[in-house]
Coordinates of C-alpha atoms in Angstrom, one line a residue:
M1 CA 126.1 86.9 167.5
R2 CA 129.2 88.2 169.3
I3 CA 132.1 86.7 167.4
G4 CA 135.4 86.3 169.2
S5 CA 138.6 86.3 167.1
C6 CA 138.1 84.2 164.0
F7 CA 141.5 83.4 162.5
P8 CA 143.1 80.2 161.2
E9 CA 145.0 80.0 164.6
P10 CA 145.2 82.2 167.7
T11 CA 148.0 84.8 167.5
S12 CA 148.0 86.1 171.1
V13 CA 147.6 84.7 174.6
R14 CA 144.4 86.8 175.0
M15 CA 143.0 85.1 171.8
L16 CA 143.3 81.7 173.5
S17 CA 140.1 82.6 175.4
V18 CA 138.1 84.1 172.5
W19 CA 139.3 82.2 169.4
L20 CA 136.8 81.0 166.9
S21 CA 138.3 78.6 164.3
P22 CA 137.0 79.1 160.8
A23 CA 135.5 75.6 160.9
D24 CA 133.7 76.3 164.1
G25 CA 132.6 79.6 162.7
A26 CA 130.9 77.7 159.8
R27 CA 129.3 75.3 162.3
L28 CA 128.0 78.3 164.4
F29 CA 126.5 80.1 161.4
H30 CA 125.0 76.9 160.1
A31 CA 123.4 76.2 163.5
A32 CA 122.1 79.7 163.7
L33 CA 120.6 79.7 160.2
T34 CA 119.0 76.3 160.5
A35 CA 117.7 76.4 164.1
E36 CA 113.9 76.3 164.3
D37 CA 111.4 78.1 166.5
V38 CA 114.1 80.4 168.0
G39 CA 112.6 83.8 167.6
H40 CA 115.8 85.5 168.6
A41 CA 118.9 84.6 170.5
V42 CA 122.1 86.3 171.7
V43 CA 125.1 84.1 171.4
Y44 CA 128.8 84.2 171.7
G45 CA 130.9 82.8 168.8
S46 CA 133.9 80.9 170.1
S47 CA 135.5 77.5 169.8
A48 CA 135.5 75.0 172.7
N49 CA 138.6 76.7 174.2
T50 CA 140.0 75.4 177.4
R51 CA 140.5 79.0 178.5
L52 CA 137.0 80.1 177.3
W53 CA 135.6 83.3 178.8
W54 CA 132.1 82.9 177.5
D55 CA 129.1 80.7 178.1
L56 CA 128.3 78.8 174.9
A57 CA 125.1 77.3 176.3
P58 CA 122.9 79.7 174.2
A59 CA 124.8 78.8 171.0
R60 CA 124.6 75.1 171.9
A61 CA 120.8 75.5 172.3
L62 CA 120.8 76.4 168.6
G63 CA 122.6 73.1 167.8
Y64 CA 126.2 74.6 167.7
R65 CA 128.8 72.0 168.5
P66 CA 132.3 73.5 168.5
L67 CA 135.1 71.0 167.9
D68 CA 138.3 73.0 168.0
D69 CA 140.3 74.3 171.1
S70 CA 143.0 76.9 171.1
E71 CA 145.0 75.1 173.8
P72 CA 147.4 73.3 171.4
Y73 CA 148.7 76.8 170.5
A74 CA 149.0 77.9 174.2
A75 CA 152.6 76.7 175.0
K76 CA 154.2 78.7 172.2
L77 CA 152.1 81.8 172.7
V78 CA 152.7 81.9 176.4
A79 CA 156.5 81.2 176.0
D80 CA 156.7 84.1 173.5
Q81 CA 154.3 86.6 175.1
G82 CA 153.9 85.6 178.8
E83 CA 150.7 85.0 180.6
L84 CA 148.0 87.7 180.7
D85 CA 147.9 90.3 183.4
P86 CA 144.4 90.0 185.0
D87 CA 144.7 93.5 186.3
N88 CA 145.2 94.9 182.8
P89 CA 141.7 95.8 181.3
A90 CA 143.1 95.2 177.8
H91 CA 143.8 91.6 178.8
A92 CA 140.7 91.0 181.0
C93 CA 137.9 92.8 179.2
V94 CA 135.9 91.6 176.2
G95 CA 136.9 94.8 174.3
G96 CA 140.6 94.1 174.5
H97 CA 142.8 97.0 173.6
F98 CA 139.8 99.1 172.8
V99 CA 139.2 99.4 176.5
T100 CA 142.5 101.2 177.1
D101 CA 143.3 102.9 173.8
P102 CA 142.3 106.6 173.5
P103 CA 139.1 107.3 171.5
I104 CA 139.6 107.7 167.8
W105 CA 136.5 109.8 167.3
P106 CA 136.3 113.6 168.1
H107 CA 134.6 114.4 171.4

């Protein structure tokens, strides 16, 4: 399971695309733990966000039904922070700021 950002509400414009509400997180884990005859699955954990980056079909196949959407938070976040720059890897890549920050481990 690749979890997006699981917080009570999104706190950044980037998070509008990867936000997982705590309630949807509980629904996702319940679906994953109670699905039958799966073997294994690789799924993304996100709410049903309007700006969603990921395909939730594999999670839906387990019975996951997200109910929340980050879009009600969008207007305030965009007004405060501006829209994402699609040319900035920290905005456009799954790894976020880890894509552009220098390594923290010795080489």
